[in-house]
PDB file of N, CA and C in Angstrom:
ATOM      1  N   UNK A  15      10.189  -5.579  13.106  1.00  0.00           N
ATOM      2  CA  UNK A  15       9.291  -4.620  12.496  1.00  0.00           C
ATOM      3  C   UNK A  15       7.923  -4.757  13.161  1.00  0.00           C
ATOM      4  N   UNK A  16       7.545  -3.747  13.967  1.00  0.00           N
ATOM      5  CA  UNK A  16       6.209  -3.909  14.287  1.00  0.00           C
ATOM      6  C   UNK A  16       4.991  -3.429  13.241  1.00  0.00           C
ATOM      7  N   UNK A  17       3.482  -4.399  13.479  1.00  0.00           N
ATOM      8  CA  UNK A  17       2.821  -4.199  13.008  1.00  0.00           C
ATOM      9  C   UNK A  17       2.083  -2.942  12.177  1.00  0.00           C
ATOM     10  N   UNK A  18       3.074  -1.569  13.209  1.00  0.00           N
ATOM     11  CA  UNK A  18       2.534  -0.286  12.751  1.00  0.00           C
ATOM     12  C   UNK A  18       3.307   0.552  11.505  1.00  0.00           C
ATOM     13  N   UNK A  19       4.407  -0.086  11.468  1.00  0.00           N
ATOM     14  CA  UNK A  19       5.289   0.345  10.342  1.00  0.00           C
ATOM     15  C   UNK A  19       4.982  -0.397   9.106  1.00  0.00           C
ATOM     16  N   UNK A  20       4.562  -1.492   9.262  1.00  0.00           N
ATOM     17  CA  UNK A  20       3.981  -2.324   7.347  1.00  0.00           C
ATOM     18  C   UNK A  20       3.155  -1.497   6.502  1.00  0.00           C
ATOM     19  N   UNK A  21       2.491  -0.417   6.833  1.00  0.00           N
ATOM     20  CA  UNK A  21       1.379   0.055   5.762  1.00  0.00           C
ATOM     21  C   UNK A  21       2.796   1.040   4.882  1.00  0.00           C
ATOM     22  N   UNK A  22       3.793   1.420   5.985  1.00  0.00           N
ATOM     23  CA  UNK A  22       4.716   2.555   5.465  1.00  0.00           C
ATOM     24  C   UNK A  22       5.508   1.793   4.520  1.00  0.00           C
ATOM     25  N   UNK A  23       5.942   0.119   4.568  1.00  0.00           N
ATOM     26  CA  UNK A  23       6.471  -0.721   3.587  1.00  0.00           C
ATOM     27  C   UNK A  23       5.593  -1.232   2.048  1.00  0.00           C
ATOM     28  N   UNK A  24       4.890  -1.579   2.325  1.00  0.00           N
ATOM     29  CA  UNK A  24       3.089  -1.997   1.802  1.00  0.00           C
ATOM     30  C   UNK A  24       3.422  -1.268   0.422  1.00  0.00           C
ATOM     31  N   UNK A  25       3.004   0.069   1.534  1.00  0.00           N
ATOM     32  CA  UNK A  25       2.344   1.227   0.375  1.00  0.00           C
ATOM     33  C   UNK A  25       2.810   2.645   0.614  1.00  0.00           C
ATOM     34  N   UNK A  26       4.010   2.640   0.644  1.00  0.00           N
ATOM     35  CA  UNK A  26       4.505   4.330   0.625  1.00  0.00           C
ATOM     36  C   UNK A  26       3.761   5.895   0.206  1.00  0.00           C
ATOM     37  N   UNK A  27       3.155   5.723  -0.701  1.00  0.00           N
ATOM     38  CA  UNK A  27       2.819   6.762  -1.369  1.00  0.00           C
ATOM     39  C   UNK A  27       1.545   6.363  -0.717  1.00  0.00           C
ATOM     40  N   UNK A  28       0.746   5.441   0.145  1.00  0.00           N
ATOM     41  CA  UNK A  28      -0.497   5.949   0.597  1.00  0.00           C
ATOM     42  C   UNK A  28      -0.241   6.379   1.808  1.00  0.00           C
ATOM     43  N   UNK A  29       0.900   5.847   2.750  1.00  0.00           N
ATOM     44  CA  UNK A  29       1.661   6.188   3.957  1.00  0.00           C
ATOM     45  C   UNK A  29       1.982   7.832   4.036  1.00  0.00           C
ATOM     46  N   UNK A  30       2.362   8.244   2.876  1.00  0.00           N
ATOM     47  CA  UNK A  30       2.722   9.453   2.736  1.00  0.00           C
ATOM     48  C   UNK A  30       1.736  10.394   2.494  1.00  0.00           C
ATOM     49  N   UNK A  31       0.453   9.848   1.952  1.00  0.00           N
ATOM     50  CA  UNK A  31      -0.773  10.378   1.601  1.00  0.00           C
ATOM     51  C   UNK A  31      -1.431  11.048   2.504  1.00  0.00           C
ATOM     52  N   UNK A  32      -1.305   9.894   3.566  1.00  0.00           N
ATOM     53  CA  UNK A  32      -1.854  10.062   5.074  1.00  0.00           C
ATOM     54  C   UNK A  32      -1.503  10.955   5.824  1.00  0.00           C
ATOM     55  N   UNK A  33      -0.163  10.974   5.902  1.00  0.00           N
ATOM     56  CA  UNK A  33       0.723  11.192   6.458  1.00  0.00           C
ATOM     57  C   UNK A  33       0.472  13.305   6.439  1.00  0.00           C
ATOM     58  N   UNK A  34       0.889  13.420   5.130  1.00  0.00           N
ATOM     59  CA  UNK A  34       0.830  14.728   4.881  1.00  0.00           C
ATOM     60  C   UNK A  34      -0.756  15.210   5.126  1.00  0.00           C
ATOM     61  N   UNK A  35      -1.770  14.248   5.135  1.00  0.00           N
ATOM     62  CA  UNK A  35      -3.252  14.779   5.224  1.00  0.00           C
ATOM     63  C   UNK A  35      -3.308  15.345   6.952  1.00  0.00           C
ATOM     64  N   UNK A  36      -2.955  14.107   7.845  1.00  0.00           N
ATOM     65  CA  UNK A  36      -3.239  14.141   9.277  1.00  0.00           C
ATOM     66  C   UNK A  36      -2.254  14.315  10.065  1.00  0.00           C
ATOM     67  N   UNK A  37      -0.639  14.195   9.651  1.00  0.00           N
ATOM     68  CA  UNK A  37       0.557  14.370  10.462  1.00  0.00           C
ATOM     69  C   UNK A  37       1.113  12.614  10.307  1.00  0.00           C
ATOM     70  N   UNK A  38       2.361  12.551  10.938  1.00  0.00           N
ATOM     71  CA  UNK A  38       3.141  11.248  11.236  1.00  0.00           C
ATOM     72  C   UNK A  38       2.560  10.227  12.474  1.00  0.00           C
ATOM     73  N   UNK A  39       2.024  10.974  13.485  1.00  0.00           N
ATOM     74  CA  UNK A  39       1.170  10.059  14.591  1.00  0.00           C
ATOM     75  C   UNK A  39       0.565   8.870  14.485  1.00  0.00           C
ATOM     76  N   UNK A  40      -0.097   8.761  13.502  1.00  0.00           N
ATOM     77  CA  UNK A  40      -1.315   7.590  13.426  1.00  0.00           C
ATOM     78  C   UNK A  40      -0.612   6.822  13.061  1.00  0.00           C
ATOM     79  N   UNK A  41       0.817   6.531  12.966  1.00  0.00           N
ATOM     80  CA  UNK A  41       1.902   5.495  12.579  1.00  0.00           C
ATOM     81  C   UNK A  41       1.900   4.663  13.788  1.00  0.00           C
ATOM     82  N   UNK A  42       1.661   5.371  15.161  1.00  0.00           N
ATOM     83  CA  UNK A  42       1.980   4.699  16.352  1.00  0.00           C
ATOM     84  C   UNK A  42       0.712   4.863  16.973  1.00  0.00           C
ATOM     85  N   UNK A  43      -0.423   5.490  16.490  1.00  0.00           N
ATOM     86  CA  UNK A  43      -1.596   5.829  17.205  1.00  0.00           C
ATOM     87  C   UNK A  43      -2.351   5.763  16.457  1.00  0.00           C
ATOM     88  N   UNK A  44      -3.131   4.494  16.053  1.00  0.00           N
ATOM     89  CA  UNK A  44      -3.922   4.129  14.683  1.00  0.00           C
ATOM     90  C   UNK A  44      -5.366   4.919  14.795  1.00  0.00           C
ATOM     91  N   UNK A  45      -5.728   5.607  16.005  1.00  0.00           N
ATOM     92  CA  UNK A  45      -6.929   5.801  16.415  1.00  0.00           C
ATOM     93  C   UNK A  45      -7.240   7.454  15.519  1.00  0.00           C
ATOM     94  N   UNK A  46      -5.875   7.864  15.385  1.00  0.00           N
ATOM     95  CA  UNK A  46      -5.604   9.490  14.848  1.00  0.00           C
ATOM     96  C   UNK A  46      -6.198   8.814  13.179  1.00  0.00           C
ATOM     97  N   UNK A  47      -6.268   7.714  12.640  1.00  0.00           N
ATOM     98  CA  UNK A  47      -6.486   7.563  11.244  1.00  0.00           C
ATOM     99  C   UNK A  47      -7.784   8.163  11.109  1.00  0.00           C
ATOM    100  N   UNK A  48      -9.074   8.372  12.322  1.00  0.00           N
ATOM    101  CA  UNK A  48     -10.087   8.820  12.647  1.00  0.00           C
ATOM    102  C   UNK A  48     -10.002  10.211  11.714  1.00  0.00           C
ATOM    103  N   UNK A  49      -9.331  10.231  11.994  1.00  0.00           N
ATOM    104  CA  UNK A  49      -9.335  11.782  11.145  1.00  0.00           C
ATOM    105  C   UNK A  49      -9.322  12.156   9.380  1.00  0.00           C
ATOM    106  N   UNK A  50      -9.096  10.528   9.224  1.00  0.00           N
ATOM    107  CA  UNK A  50      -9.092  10.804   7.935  1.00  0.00           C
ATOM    108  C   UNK A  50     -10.891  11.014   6.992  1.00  0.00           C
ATOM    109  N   UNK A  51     -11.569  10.569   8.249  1.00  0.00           N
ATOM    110  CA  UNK A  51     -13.124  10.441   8.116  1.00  0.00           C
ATOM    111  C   UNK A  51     -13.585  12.009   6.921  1.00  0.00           C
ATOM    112  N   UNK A  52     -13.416  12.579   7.374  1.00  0.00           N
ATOM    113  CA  UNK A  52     -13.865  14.355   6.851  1.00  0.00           C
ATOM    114  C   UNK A  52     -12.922  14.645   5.650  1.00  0.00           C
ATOM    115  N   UNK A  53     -11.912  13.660   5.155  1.00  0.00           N
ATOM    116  CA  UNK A  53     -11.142  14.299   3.832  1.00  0.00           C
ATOM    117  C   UNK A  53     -12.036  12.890   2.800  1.00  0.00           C
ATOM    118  N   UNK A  54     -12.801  12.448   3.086  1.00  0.00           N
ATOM    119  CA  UNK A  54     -13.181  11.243   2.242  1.00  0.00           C
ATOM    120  C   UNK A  54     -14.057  12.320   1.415  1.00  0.00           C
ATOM    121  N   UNK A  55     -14.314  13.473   1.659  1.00  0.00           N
ATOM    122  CA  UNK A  55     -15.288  14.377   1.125  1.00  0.00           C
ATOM    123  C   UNK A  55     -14.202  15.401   0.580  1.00  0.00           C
ATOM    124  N   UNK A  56     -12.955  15.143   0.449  1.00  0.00           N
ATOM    125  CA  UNK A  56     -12.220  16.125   0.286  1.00  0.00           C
ATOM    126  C   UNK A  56     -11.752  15.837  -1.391  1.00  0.00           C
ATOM    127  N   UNK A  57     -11.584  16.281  -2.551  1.00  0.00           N
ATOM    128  CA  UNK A  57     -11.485  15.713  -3.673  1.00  0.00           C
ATOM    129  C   UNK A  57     -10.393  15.937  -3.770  1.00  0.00           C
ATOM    130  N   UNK A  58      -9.204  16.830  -3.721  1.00  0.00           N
ATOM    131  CA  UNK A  58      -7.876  16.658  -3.451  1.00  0.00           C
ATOM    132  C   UNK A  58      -7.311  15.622  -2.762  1.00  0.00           C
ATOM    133  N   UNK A  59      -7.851  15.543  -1.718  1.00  0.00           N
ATOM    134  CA  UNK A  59      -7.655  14.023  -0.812  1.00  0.00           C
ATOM    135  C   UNK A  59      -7.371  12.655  -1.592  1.00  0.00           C
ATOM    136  N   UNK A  60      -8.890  12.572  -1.821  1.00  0.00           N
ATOM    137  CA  UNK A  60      -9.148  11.340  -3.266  1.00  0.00           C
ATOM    138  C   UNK A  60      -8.306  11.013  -4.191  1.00  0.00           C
ATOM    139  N   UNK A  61      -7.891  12.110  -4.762  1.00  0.00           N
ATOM    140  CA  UNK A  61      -7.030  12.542  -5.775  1.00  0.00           C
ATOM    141  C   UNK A  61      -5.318  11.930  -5.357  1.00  0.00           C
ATOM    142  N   UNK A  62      -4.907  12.534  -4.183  1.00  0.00           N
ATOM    143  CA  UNK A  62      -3.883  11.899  -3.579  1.00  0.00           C
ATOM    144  C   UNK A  62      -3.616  10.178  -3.351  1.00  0.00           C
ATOM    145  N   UNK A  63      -5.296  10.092  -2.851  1.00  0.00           N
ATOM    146  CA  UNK A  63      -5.368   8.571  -2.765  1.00  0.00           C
ATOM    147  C   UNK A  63      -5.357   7.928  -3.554  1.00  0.00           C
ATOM    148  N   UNK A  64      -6.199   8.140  -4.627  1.00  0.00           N
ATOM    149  CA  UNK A  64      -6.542   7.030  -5.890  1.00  0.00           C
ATOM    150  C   UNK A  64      -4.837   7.270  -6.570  1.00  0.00           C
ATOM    151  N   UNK A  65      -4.223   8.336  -6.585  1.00  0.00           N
ATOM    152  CA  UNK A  65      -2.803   8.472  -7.268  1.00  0.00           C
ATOM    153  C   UNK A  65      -2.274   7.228  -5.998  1.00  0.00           C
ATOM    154  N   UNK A  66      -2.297   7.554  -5.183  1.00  0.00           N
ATOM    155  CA  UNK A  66      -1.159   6.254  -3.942  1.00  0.00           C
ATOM    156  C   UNK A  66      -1.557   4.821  -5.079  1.00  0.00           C
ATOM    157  N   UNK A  67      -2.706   4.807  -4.811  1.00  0.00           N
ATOM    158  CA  UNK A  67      -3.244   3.345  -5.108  1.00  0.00           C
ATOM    159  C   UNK A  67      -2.586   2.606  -7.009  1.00  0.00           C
ATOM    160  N   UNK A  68      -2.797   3.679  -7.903  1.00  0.00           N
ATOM    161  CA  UNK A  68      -1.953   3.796  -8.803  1.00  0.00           C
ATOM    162  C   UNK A  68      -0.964   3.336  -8.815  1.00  0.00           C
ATOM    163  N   UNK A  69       0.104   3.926  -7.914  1.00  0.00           N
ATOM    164  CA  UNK A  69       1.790   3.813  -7.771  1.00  0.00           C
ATOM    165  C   UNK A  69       1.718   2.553  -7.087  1.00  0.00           C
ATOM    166  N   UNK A  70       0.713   1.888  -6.192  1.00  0.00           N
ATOM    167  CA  UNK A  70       0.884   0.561  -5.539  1.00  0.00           C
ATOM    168  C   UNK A  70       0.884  -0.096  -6.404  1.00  0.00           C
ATOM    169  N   UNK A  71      -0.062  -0.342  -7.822  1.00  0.00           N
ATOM    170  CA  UNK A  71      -0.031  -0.879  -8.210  1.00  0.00           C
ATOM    171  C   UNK A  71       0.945  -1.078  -9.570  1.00  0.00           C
ATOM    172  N   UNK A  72       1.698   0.003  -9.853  1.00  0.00           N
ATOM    173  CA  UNK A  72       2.706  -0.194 -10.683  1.00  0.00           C
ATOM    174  C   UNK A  72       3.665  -0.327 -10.437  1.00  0.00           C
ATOM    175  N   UNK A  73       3.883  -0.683  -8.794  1.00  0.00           N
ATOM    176  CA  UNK A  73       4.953  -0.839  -8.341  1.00  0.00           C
ATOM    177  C   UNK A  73       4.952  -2.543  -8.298  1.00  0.00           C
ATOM    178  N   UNK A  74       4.051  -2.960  -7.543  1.00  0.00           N
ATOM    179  CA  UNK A  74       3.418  -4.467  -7.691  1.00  0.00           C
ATOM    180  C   UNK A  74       4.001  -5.029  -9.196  1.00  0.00           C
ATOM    181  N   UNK A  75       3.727  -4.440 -10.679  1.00  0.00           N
ATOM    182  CA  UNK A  75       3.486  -5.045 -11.802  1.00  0.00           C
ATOM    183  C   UNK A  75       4.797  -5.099 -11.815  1.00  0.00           C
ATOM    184  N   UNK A  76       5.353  -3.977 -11.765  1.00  0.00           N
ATOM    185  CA  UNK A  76       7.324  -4.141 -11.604  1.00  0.00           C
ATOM    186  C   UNK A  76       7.901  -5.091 -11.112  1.00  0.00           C
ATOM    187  N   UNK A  77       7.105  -5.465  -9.790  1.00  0.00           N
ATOM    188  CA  UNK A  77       7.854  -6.373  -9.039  1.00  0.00           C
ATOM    189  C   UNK A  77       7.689  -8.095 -10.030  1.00  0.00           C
ATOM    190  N   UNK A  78       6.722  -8.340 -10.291  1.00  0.00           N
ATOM    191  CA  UNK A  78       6.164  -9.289 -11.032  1.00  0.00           C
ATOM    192  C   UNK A  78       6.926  -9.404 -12.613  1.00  0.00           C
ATOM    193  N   UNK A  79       7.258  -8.187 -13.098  1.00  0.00           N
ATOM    194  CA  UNK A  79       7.714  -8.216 -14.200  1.00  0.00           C
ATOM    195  C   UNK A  79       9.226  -8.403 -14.065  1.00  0.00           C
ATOM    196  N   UNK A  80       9.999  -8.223 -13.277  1.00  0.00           N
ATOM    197  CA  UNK A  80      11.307  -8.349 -12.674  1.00  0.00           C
ATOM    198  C   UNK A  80      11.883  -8.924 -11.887  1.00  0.00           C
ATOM    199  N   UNK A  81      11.252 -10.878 -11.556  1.00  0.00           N
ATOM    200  CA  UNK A  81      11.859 -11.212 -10.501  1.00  0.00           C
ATOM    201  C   UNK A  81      13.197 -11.443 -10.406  1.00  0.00           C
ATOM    202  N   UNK A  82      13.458 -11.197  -8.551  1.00  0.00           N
ATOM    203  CA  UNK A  82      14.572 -11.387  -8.296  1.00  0.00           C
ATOM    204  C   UNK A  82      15.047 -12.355  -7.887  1.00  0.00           C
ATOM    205  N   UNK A  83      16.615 -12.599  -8.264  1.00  0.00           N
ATOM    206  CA  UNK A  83      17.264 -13.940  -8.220  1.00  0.00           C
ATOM    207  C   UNK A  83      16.624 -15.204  -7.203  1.00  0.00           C
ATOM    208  N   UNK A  84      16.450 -16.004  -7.577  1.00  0.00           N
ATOM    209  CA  UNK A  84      16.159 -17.133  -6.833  1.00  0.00           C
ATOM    210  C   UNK A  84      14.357 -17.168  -6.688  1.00  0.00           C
ATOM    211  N   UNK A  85      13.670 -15.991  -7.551  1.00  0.00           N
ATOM    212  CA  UNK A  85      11.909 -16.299  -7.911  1.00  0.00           C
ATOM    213  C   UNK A  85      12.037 -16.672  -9.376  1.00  0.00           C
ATOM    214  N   UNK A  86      11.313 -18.179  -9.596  1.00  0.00           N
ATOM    215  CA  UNK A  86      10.714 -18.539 -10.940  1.00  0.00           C
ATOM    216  C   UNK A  86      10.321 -17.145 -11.838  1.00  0.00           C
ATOM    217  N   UNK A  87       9.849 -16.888 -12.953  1.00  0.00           N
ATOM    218  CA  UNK A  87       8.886 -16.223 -13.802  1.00  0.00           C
ATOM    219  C   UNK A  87       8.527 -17.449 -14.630  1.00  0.00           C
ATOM    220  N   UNK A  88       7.460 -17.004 -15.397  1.00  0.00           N
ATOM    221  CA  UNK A  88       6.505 -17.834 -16.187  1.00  0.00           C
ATOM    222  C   UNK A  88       5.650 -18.874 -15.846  1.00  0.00           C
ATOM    223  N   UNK A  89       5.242 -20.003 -16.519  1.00  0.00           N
ATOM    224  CA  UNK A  89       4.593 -20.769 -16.176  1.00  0.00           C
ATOM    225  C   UNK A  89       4.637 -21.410 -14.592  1.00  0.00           C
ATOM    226  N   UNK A  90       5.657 -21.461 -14.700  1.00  0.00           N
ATOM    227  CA  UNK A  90       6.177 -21.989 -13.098  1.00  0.00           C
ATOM    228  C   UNK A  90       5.037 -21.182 -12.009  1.00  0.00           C
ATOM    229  N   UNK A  91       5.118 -20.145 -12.083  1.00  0.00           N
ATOM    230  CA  UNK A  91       4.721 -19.435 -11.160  1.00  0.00           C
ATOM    231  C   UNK A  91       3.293 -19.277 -10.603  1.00  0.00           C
ATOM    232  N   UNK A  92       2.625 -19.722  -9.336  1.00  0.00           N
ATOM    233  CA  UNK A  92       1.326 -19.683  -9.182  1.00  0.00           C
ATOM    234  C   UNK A  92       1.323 -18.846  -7.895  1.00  0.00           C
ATOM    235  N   UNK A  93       0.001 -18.296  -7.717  1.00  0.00           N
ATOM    236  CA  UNK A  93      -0.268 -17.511  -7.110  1.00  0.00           C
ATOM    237  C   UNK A  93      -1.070 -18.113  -5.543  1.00  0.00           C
ATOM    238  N   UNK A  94      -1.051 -17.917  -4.394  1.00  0.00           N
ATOM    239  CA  UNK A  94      -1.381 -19.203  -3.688  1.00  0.00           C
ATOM    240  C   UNK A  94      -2.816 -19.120  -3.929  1.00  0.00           C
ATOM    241  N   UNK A  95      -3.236 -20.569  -3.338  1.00  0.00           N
ATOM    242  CA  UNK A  95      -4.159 -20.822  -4.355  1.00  0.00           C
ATOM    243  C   UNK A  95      -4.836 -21.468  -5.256  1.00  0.00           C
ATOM    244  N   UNK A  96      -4.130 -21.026  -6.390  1.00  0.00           N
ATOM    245  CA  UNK A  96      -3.912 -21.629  -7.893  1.00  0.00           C
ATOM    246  C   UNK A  96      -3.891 -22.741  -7.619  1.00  0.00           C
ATOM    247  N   UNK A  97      -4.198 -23.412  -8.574  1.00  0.00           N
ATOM    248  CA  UNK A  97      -3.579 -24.896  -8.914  1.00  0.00           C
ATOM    249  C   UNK A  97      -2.976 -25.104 -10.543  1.00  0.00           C
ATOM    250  N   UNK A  98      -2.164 -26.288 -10.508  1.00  0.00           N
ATOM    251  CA  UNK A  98      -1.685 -26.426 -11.677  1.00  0.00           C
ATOM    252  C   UNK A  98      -2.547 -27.249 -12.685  1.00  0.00           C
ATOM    253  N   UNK A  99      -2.336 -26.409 -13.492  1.00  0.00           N
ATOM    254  CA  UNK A  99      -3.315 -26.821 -14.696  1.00  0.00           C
ATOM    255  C   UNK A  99      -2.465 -27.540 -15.999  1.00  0.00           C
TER     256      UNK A  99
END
């Protein structure tokens, strides 16, 4: 997996955000993200974005609320970091 495909794993719905704002390019041509400069003024834009950022993060709480076989839940679990208290 190269470095340019993780934002599309990451964060789908901001991948897609992008995606539909400027085209599929800036996946392999990070320089085209340039373009996203002039929709930061765009409130539909925003709107798209702050919704991506949303779904990242309820996707995140899912993941946390549902681990899968062979991840601890509860106390066990620290975040790196942490220390045990």
């Amino acid at each position: 997996m190269t470095p340019r495909r993780w934002l599309r794993l990451a964060n789908p719905a901001l991948a897609d955000a992008i995606s539909q704002a400027i085209g599929d390019n800036w996946i392999v041509d990070h320089g085209q993200l340039r373009g996203l400069r002039p929709l930061a003024a765009d409130r539909a834009f925003r709107g798209e974005f702050l919704k991506a950022k949303r779904t990242a993060k309820a996707r995140f709480a899912g993941w946390l609320k549902a681990p899968p076989a062979g991840r601890r839940s509860g106390d066990d679990v620290r975040l790196p970091g942490q220390t045990h208290s």
